[in-house]
PDB file of C-alpha atoms in Angstrom:
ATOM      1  CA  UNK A   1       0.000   0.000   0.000  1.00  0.00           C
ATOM      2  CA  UNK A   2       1.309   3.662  -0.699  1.00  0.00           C
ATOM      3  CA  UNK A   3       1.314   5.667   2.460  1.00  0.00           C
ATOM      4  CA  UNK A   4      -1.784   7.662   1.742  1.00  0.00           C
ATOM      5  CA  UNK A   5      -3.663   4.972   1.231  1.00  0.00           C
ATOM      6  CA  UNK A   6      -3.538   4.447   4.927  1.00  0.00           C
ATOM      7  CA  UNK A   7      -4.934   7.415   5.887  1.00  0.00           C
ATOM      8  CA  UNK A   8      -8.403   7.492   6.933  1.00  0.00           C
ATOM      9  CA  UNK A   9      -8.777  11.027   5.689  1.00  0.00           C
ATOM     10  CA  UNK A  10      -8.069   9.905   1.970  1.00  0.00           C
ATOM     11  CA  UNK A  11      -9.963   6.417   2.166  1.00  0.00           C
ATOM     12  CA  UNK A  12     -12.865   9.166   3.292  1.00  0.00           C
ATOM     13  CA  UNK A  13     -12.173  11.463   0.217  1.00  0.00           C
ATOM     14  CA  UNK A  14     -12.217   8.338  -2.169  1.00  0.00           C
ATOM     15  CA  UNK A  15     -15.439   7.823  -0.284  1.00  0.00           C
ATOM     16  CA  UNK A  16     -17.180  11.672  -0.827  1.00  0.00           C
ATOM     17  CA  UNK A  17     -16.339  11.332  -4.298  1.00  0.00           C
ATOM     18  CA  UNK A  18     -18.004   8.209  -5.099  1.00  0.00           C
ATOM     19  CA  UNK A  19     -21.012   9.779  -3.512  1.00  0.00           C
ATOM     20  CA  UNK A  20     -20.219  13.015  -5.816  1.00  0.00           C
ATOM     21  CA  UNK A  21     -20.393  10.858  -8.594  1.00  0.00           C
ATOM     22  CA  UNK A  22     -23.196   8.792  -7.565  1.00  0.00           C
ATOM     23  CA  UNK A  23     -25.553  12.330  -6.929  1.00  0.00           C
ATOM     24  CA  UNK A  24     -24.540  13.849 -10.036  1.00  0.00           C
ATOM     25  CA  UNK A  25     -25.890  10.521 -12.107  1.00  0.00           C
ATOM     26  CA  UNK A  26     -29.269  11.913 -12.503  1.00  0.00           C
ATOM     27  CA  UNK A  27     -28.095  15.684 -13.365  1.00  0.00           C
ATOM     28  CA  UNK A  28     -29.649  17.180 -16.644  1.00  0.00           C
ATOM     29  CA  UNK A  29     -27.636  15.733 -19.973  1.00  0.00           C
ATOM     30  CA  UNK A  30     -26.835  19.468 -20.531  1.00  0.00           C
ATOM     31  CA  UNK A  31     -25.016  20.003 -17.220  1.00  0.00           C
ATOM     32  CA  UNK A  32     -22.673  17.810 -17.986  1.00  0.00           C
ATOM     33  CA  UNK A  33     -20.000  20.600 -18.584  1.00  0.00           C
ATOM     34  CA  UNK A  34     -21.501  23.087 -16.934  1.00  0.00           C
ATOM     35  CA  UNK A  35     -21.982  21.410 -13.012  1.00  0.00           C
ATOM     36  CA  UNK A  36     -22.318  17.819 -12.869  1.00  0.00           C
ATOM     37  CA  UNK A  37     -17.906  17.631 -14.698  1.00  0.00           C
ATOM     38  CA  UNK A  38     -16.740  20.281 -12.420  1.00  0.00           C
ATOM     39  CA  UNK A  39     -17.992  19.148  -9.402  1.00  0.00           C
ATOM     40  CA  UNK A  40     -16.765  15.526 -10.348  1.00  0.00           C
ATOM     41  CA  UNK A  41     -13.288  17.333 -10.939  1.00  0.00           C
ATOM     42  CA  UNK A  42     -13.343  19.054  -7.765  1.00  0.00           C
ATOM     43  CA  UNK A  43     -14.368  15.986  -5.693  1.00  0.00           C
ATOM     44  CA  UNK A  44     -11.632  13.499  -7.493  1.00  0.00           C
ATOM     45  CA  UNK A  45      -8.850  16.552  -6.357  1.00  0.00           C
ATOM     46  CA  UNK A  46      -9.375  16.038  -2.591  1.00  0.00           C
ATOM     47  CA  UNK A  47      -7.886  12.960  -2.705  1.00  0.00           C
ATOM     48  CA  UNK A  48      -5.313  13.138  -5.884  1.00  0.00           C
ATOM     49  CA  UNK A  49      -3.938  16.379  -3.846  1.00  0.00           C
ATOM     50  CA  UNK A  50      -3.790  14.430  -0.530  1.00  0.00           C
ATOM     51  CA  UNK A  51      -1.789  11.597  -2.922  1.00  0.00           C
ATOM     52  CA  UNK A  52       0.045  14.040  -4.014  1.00  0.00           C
ATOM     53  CA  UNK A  53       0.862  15.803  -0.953  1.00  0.00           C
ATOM     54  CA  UNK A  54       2.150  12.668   0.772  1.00  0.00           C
ATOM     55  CA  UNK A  55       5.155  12.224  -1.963  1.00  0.00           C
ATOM     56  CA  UNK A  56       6.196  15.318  -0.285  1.00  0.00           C
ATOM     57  CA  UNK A  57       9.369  14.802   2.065  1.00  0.00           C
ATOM     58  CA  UNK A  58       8.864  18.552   3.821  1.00  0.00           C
ATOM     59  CA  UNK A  59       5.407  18.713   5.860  1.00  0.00           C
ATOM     60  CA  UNK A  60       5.083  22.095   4.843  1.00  0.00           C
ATOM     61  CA  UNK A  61       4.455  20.955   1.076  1.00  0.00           C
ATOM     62  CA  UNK A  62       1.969  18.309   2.503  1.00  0.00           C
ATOM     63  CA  UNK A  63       0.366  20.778   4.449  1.00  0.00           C
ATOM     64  CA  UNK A  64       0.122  23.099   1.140  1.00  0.00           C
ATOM     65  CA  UNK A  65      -1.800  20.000  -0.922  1.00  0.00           C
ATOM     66  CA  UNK A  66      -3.965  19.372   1.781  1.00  0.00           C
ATOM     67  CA  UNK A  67      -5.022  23.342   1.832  1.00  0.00           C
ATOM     68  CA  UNK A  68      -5.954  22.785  -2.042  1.00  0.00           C
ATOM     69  CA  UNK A  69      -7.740  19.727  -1.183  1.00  0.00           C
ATOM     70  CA  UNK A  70     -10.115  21.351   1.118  1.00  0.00           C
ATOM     71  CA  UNK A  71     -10.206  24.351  -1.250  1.00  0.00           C
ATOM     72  CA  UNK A  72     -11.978  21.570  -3.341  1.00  0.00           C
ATOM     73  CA  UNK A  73     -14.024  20.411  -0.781  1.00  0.00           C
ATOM     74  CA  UNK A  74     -15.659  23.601  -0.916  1.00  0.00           C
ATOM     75  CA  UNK A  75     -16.199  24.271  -4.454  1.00  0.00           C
ATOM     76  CA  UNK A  76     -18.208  20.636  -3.873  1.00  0.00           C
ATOM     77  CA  UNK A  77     -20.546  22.254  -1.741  1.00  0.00           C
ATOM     78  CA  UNK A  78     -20.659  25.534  -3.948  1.00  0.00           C
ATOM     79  CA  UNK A  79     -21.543  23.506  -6.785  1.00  0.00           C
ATOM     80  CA  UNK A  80     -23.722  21.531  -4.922  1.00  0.00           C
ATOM     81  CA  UNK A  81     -25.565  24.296  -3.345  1.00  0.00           C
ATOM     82  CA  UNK A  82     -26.518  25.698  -7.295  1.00  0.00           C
ATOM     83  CA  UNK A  83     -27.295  22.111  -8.075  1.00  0.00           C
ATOM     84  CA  UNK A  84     -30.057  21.882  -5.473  1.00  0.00           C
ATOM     85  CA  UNK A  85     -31.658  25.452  -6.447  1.00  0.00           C
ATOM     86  CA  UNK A  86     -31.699  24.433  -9.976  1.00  0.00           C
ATOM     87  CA  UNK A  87     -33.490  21.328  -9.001  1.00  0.00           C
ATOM     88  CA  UNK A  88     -30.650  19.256  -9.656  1.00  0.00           C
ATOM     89  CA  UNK A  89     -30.328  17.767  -6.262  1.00  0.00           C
ATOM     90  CA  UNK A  90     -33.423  17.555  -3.786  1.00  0.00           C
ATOM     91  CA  UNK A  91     -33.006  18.774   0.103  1.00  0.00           C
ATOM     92  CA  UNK A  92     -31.980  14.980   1.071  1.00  0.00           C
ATOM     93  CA  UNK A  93     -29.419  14.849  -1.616  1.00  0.00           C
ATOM     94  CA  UNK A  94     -28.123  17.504  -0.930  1.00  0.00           C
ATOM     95  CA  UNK A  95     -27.808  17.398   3.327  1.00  0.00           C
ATOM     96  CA  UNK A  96     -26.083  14.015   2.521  1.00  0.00           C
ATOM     97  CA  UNK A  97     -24.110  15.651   0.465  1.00  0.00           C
ATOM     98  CA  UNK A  98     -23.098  18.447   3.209  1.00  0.00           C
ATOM     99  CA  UNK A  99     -23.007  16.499   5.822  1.00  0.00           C
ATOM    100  CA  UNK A 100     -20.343  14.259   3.611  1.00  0.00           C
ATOM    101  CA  UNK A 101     -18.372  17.750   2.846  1.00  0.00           C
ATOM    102  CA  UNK A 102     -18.357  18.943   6.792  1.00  0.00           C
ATOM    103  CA  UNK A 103     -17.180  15.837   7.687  1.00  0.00           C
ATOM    104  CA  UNK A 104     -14.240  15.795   4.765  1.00  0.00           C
ATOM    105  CA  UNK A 105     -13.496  19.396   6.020  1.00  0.00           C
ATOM    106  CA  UNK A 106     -12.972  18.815   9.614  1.00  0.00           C
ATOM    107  CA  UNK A 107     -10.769  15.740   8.913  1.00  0.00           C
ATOM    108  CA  UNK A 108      -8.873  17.666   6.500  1.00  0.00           C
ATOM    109  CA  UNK A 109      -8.107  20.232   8.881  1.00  0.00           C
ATOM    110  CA  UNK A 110      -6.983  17.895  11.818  1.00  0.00           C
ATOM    111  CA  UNK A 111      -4.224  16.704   9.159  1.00  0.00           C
ATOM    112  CA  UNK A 112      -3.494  20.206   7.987  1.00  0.00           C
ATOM    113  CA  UNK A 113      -3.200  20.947  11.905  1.00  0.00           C
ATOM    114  CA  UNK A 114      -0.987  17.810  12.360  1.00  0.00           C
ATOM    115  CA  UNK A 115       1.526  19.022   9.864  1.00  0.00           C
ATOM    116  CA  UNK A 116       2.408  22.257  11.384  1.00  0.00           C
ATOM    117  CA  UNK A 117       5.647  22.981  12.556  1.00  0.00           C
ATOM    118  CA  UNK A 118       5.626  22.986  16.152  1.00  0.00           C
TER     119      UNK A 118
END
């Protein structure tokens, strides 16, 4: 196993976007470029940056890749919030959806806070 495969954080991000993927199944044929790819995109970087971040040898770099990753997790909810006004998502959708992105969130900032130089 690579090292960040390990982490619960990034077995959880693997695990938001699968449900990204699964809620954006039904979006119009017509969104496909305009929400249902970029919030795919954003959902898949959460845990290609936490990868990514792991190679790193100075935790400052790691900490940098997990910044972008939650940066990500919060386009996801941007996105998702347009998706549900437009009728994309309904209200369960999208609190599962939410409640998935708070909990990514919080994890990702307990790592972030675990890589600071103390």
């Amino acid at each position: 196993m690579f090292n960040f495969e390990k982490l619960e954080t990034g077995q959880e991000a693997i695990a938001f976007a699968d449900t990204v993927y699964q809620l954006t199944r039904t979006f119009p044929a017509e969104e496909r470029f305009g929400l249902t790819n970029p919030m795919r995109r954003a959902a898949v970087s959460i845990s290609s940056n936490l990868a990514e971040g792991c190679s790193r040898s100075a935790k400052s770099d790691y900490a940098r890749f997990v910044e972008i990753a939650t940066g990500s997790v919060f386009e996801v909810v941007s996105q998702a919030t347009i998706g549900r006004n437009q009728g994309f998502l309904n209200q369960t959708e999208y609190e599962q959806l939410y409640a998935a992105a708070e909990k990514q969130s919080r994890m990702l900032s307990g790592l972030r806070k675990s890589l600071e130089v103390r």
